[in-house]
Coordinates of C-alpha atoms and ligand atoms in Angstrom, one line a residue:
M192 CA 186.2 77.0 5.4
E193 CA 183.1 77.8 6.9
K194 CA 182.8 77.6 10.7
K195 CA 181.8 74.1 12.2
L196 CA 180.5 72.8 15.2
I197 CA 180.7 68.5 15.1
A198 CA 179.0 66.6 17.7
V199 CA 180.2 62.7 18.4
C200 CA 177.9 60.3 19.3
G201 CA 177.4 56.8 19.1
K202 CA 176.9 53.5 21.8
G203 CA 178.7 53.4 25.0
G204 CA 182.5 52.3 24.3
S205 CA 182.2 52.6 20.8
G206 CA 185.3 55.1 20.6
K207 CA 183.7 58.9 20.6
T208 CA 186.1 59.9 23.1
A209 CA 189.3 58.4 21.3
L210 CA 187.9 60.0 17.9
V211 CA 187.6 63.6 19.1
A212 CA 190.9 63.1 20.2
L213 CA 192.4 61.9 17.0
L214 CA 190.6 64.7 15.3
T215 CA 192.1 67.2 17.8
K216 CA 195.5 66.1 17.4
Y217 CA 194.9 65.8 13.8
L218 CA 193.8 69.5 13.6
L219 CA 196.6 71.0 16.0
E220 CA 199.0 69.5 13.7
N221 CA 198.1 70.3 10.4
K222 CA 195.2 73.3 10.4
K223 CA 195.1 76.6 12.2
H224 CA 191.4 76.1 13.0
R225 CA 190.7 78.1 16.5
L226 CA 189.4 75.2 18.0
L227 CA 187.2 74.4 20.8
I228 CA 186.7 71.1 22.0
I229 CA 183.7 70.4 24.9
D230 CA 183.6 67.4 27.0
A231 CA 179.4 66.8 27.1
D232 CA 179.9 63.6 28.8
P233 CA 179.1 63.5 32.6
T234 CA 181.7 60.6 33.3
M235 CA 184.2 63.2 31.5
N236 CA 186.9 60.9 30.0
L237 CA 188.1 63.2 27.6
S238 CA 190.0 65.3 30.0
S239 CA 192.5 62.0 31.0
V240 CA 192.6 61.6 27.1
L241 CA 193.8 65.2 26.5
G242 CA 195.6 65.3 29.8
L243 CA 193.8 68.5 30.9
F244 CA 192.1 68.6 34.1
P245 CA 189.7 71.2 34.5
G246 CA 189.6 73.5 37.9
K247 CA 185.7 74.4 37.2
T248 CA 183.2 72.6 34.8
V249 CA 180.4 74.5 33.6
N250 CA 178.2 72.5 36.2
T251 CA 180.3 73.9 39.2
I252 CA 179.5 77.4 38.0
R253 CA 175.8 76.1 37.1
E254 CA 175.7 75.1 40.7
Q255 CA 177.7 78.4 42.0
I256 CA 175.0 80.2 40.0
I257 CA 171.7 78.4 41.7
R258 CA 173.0 78.8 45.2
E259 CA 173.6 82.2 44.7
A260 CA 170.5 83.0 43.3
R261 CA 168.6 81.6 45.9
T262 CA 169.8 84.3 48.6
A263 CA 169.7 87.0 46.1
G264 CA 167.6 89.9 45.6
K265 CA 166.4 91.2 42.0
A266 CA 169.3 93.3 41.6
E267 CA 171.5 90.8 42.4
K268 CA 169.8 88.2 40.4
N269 CA 170.5 90.5 37.0
N270 CA 173.8 91.2 37.7
L271 CA 174.1 87.5 38.0
A272 CA 172.3 86.9 34.8
R273 CA 174.4 89.0 33.3
S274 CA 177.9 87.7 34.8
L275 CA 176.8 84.1 33.2
D276 CA 178.9 84.4 30.2
Y277 CA 181.8 85.7 32.3
L278 CA 181.7 83.1 34.7
L279 CA 181.6 80.6 31.7
F280 CA 184.8 81.5 30.7
E281 CA 186.4 80.7 34.0
A282 CA 185.7 76.9 33.2
L283 CA 187.4 77.6 30.3
I284 CA 190.4 76.2 29.8
E285 CA 193.1 77.2 27.6
A286 CA 195.4 74.3 26.5
D287 CA 198.2 74.9 23.9
R288 CA 196.8 76.1 20.5
F289 CA 193.2 75.0 21.8
S290 CA 190.5 75.6 24.0
F291 CA 188.7 73.3 26.5
L292 CA 185.5 73.2 28.5
V293 CA 184.2 70.1 30.5
M294 CA 180.5 70.3 31.2
G295 CA 181.0 68.1 34.1
R296 CA 178.3 66.6 36.1
P297 CA 175.5 68.1 38.2
E298 CA 175.8 66.8 42.3
S299 CA 172.3 65.7 42.4
L300 CA 171.4 62.7 40.8
G301 CA 169.2 62.2 38.2
C302 CA 167.8 64.7 35.7
Y303 CA 170.7 66.2 33.8
C304 CA 168.1 68.8 31.7
P305 CA 169.5 71.8 33.0
V306 CA 172.7 71.2 32.3
N307 CA 171.8 70.6 29.0
D308 CA 170.1 73.8 28.6
F309 CA 172.9 75.8 29.9
L310 CA 175.3 73.5 27.5
R311 CA 173.3 74.6 24.6
S312 CA 173.0 78.4 25.3
G313 CA 176.9 78.2 26.5
I314 CA 177.9 76.4 23.2
E315 CA 175.8 79.0 20.9
M316 CA 177.7 82.3 22.5
L317 CA 181.6 80.4 22.9
A318 CA 181.3 78.9 19.3
E319 CA 181.1 82.4 18.2
N320 CA 184.8 82.8 18.7
Y321 CA 186.3 79.5 17.0
D322 CA 186.1 78.2 13.9
V323 CA 186.1 74.3 14.9
V324 CA 183.9 73.1 17.8
I325 CA 184.0 69.5 18.2
I326 CA 181.6 68.0 21.1
D327 CA 181.7 64.7 22.6
G328 CA 178.9 63.6 23.4
E329 CA 177.1 61.1 26.0
A330 CA 176.7 57.4 25.2
G331 CA 173.3 56.6 23.2
V332 CA 170.4 58.7 22.2
E333 CA 169.6 60.1 25.8
Q334 CA 171.5 63.3 24.6
I335 CA 170.1 63.8 21.6
N336 CA 166.5 63.2 22.8
R337 CA 167.2 66.7 25.1
Q338 CA 168.1 68.6 22.0
V339 CA 171.7 69.5 23.0
M340 CA 172.7 69.0 19.4
Q341 CA 170.4 71.3 17.9
N342 CA 172.8 74.0 16.8
V343 CA 175.4 71.7 15.3
D344 CA 176.2 71.2 11.6
T345 CA 177.8 68.0 11.6
V346 CA 176.7 64.8 13.3
V347 CA 179.5 62.2 13.6
I348 CA 178.6 58.7 14.8
V349 CA 181.0 56.1 15.8
S350 CA 180.1 52.7 16.0
D351 CA 182.1 49.5 16.8
I352 CA 181.9 46.4 14.2
S353 CA 179.3 45.3 16.6
N354 CA 175.3 44.9 15.6
R355 CA 174.7 47.0 18.7
G356 CA 176.8 49.6 17.9
L357 CA 175.7 49.9 14.5
Q358 CA 171.7 49.6 15.2
T359 CA 171.8 52.8 18.0
A360 CA 174.1 54.4 14.8
A361 CA 170.9 53.6 13.0
L362 CA 168.9 54.5 15.9
I363 CA 170.5 58.1 16.1
K364 CA 170.1 58.9 12.6
E365 CA 166.9 58.0 12.9
V366 CA 166.3 60.3 15.7
I367 CA 167.9 63.3 14.0
T368 CA 166.6 62.9 10.6
S369 CA 163.1 62.5 11.7
H370 CA 162.8 65.5 13.6
K371 CA 164.8 67.7 11.0
E372 CA 162.5 71.0 12.1
I373 CA 164.5 70.7 15.6
F374 CA 167.7 69.9 14.3
K375 CA 169.5 72.3 12.0
Y376 CA 172.4 69.6 10.8
Q377 CA 173.8 69.4 7.7
K378 CA 175.5 66.2 7.6
L379 CA 175.7 63.1 9.1
G380 CA 178.1 60.3 8.9
L381 CA 179.2 57.1 10.2
V382 CA 182.8 56.1 11.6
L383 CA 183.7 52.1 12.0
N384 CA 186.4 51.7 14.9
R385 CA 188.5 49.5 15.8
I386 CA 188.4 47.3 12.4
H387 CA 190.7 44.5 11.5
G388 CA 190.8 45.5 7.8
Q389 CA 187.6 44.2 7.1
E390 CA 186.3 47.1 4.6
K391 CA 184.8 45.3 2.2
Q392 CA 183.1 43.1 4.4
L393 CA 181.1 45.7 6.2
Q394 CA 180.1 47.6 3.4
P395 CA 176.4 45.5 3.8
H396 CA 176.2 46.7 7.0
I397 CA 177.1 50.2 6.8
L398 CA 174.4 50.3 3.9
K399 CA 171.6 49.1 6.8
T400 CA 172.2 51.9 8.6
G401 CA 171.6 54.1 5.8
L402 CA 174.3 56.8 7.5
D403 CA 177.2 58.1 4.9
L404 CA 180.5 56.6 5.7
F405 CA 182.8 59.1 7.1
G406 CA 186.1 56.5 7.7
F407 CA 187.3 53.6 9.4
V408 CA 189.8 53.7 12.1
P409 CA 191.6 50.2 12.5
E410 CA 192.3 49.1 15.8
D411 CA 195.2 50.4 16.9
P412 CA 197.4 48.3 20.0
R413 CA 199.4 52.0 20.4
L414 CA 196.1 53.5 21.4
T415 CA 195.5 50.2 23.6
Q416 CA 198.8 51.0 25.3
F417 CA 198.3 55.0 25.7
D418 CA 194.7 54.1 27.2
L419 CA 196.5 51.3 30.0
E420 CA 199.1 53.6 30.8
G421 CA 197.0 56.6 31.2
R422 CA 199.0 58.8 28.4
P423 CA 197.3 61.3 26.6
L424 CA 196.1 60.4 23.2
L425 CA 197.9 63.8 21.6
E426 CA 201.1 62.5 22.5
L427 CA 200.5 59.0 20.0
P428 CA 203.3 59.2 17.6
G429 CA 202.2 60.2 14.1
D430 CA 202.8 56.9 12.3
S431 CA 199.9 55.3 14.7
P432 CA 197.4 53.5 12.3
S433 CA 194.8 55.7 14.3
Y434 CA 196.2 58.7 13.9
E435 CA 197.0 58.1 10.4
A436 CA 193.2 57.8 10.2
S437 CA 192.0 60.7 11.2
G438 CA 192.8 63.2 8.5
N439 CA 190.8 61.1 5.4
I440 CA 187.9 61.3 8.2
W441 CA 188.7 65.2 8.5
A442 CA 188.4 65.3 5.3
H443 CA 185.2 63.8 4.4
I444 CA 183.7 65.6 7.7
I445 CA 184.5 68.9 5.7
A446 CA 184.1 67.7 1.9
P447 CA 180.9 69.8 0.7
D448 CA 177.8 67.5 -0.1
Q449 CA 177.4 66.2 -3.5
Ligands
ATP610 N1 190.7 52.2 17.1 C1 191.1 51.7 18.6 N2 192.1 50.8 18.7 C2 191.9 50.3 20.0 N3 191.4 50.8 20.9 C3 190.5 51.4 21.1 C4 190.4 52.4 19.6 N4 189.3 53.2 20.2 C5 189.0 53.2 21.2 N5 189.6 52.1 21.9 C6 189.4 51.7 23.2 O1 187.9 51.6 23.5 C7 187.5 52.2 25.1 C8 186.7 52.7 24.6 O2 187.0 53.9 24.0 P1 186.4 55.3 24.1 O3 186.8 55.6 25.4 O4 186.9 56.5 23.5 O5 184.8 54.9 24.1 P2 183.3 56.2 24.2 O6 182.6 55.9 23.0 O7 184.0 57.3 24.3 O8 183.1 55.1 25.4 P3 182.2 56.3 26.5 O9 180.6 56.0 25.9 O10 182.4 55.5 27.8 O11 181.9 57.6 26.5 C9 189.1 52.6 25.1 O12 189.6 51.9 26.4 C10 189.9 53.2 24.3 O13 191.2 53.2 24.5
MG611 MG1 183.6 59.0 26.1

């Protein structure tokens, strides 16, 4: 399989983080890829969903660099720039059979742009060492506009079965496909989450988004229970309906285009 750099995006609360966790679990249990998971959402929910808590985030390190650069002389600044990749590795969590990187949020409120720039170059460098990189993105289209996802080859748009979710999905598609000169993606597809067996009824709504379907994830009471108890989704039993859907979605993500 060629290398995959996958971003998961969609409306707030649509199930992006849950899907990243389900795909992680699927890959860990069924494939031998070198896997990097990135939490690029400033709210940092993926940590608790994976049960992994970073000592440092990429942003902690970024701010450390800014602070040191303020007081540094020219030679020290050059050293700082050179140690950037080393510093980035400090934020990398080595979990059991995969790596996890949390971007974090800047202390100063407002603009996340500098983090996103840092994210982009950081991902480029790190991704070299992995077969599969999955990014849990920020809700909505913000991060896409900031071009965090330029180097992503596959975009997975998650929606629940709501009009707003599907409209956001269509909007994300619009933003990405209308800037082909910026986004180098090869594949773009939809995952419909929290369905209750309405696959057929949903077809016209899927068509309206203009997106290919990567698959469905059913509403899963076990996932709800795990979430409520704060248990990592990687520990979901193998026969959980949401987890059972993940293999099919992965197959669509990596399938060559017709
Ligand atoms: N298939 C499912 N079955 C049951 N509950 C689900 C399912 N998918 C997601 N949920 C629940 O819905 C809520 C939102 O899911 P999740 O956090 O994955 O969404 P998100 O898109 O990452 O949200 P945010 O935009 O805040 O990052 C969570 O409480 C999660 O447990
Ligand atoms: Mg999330």
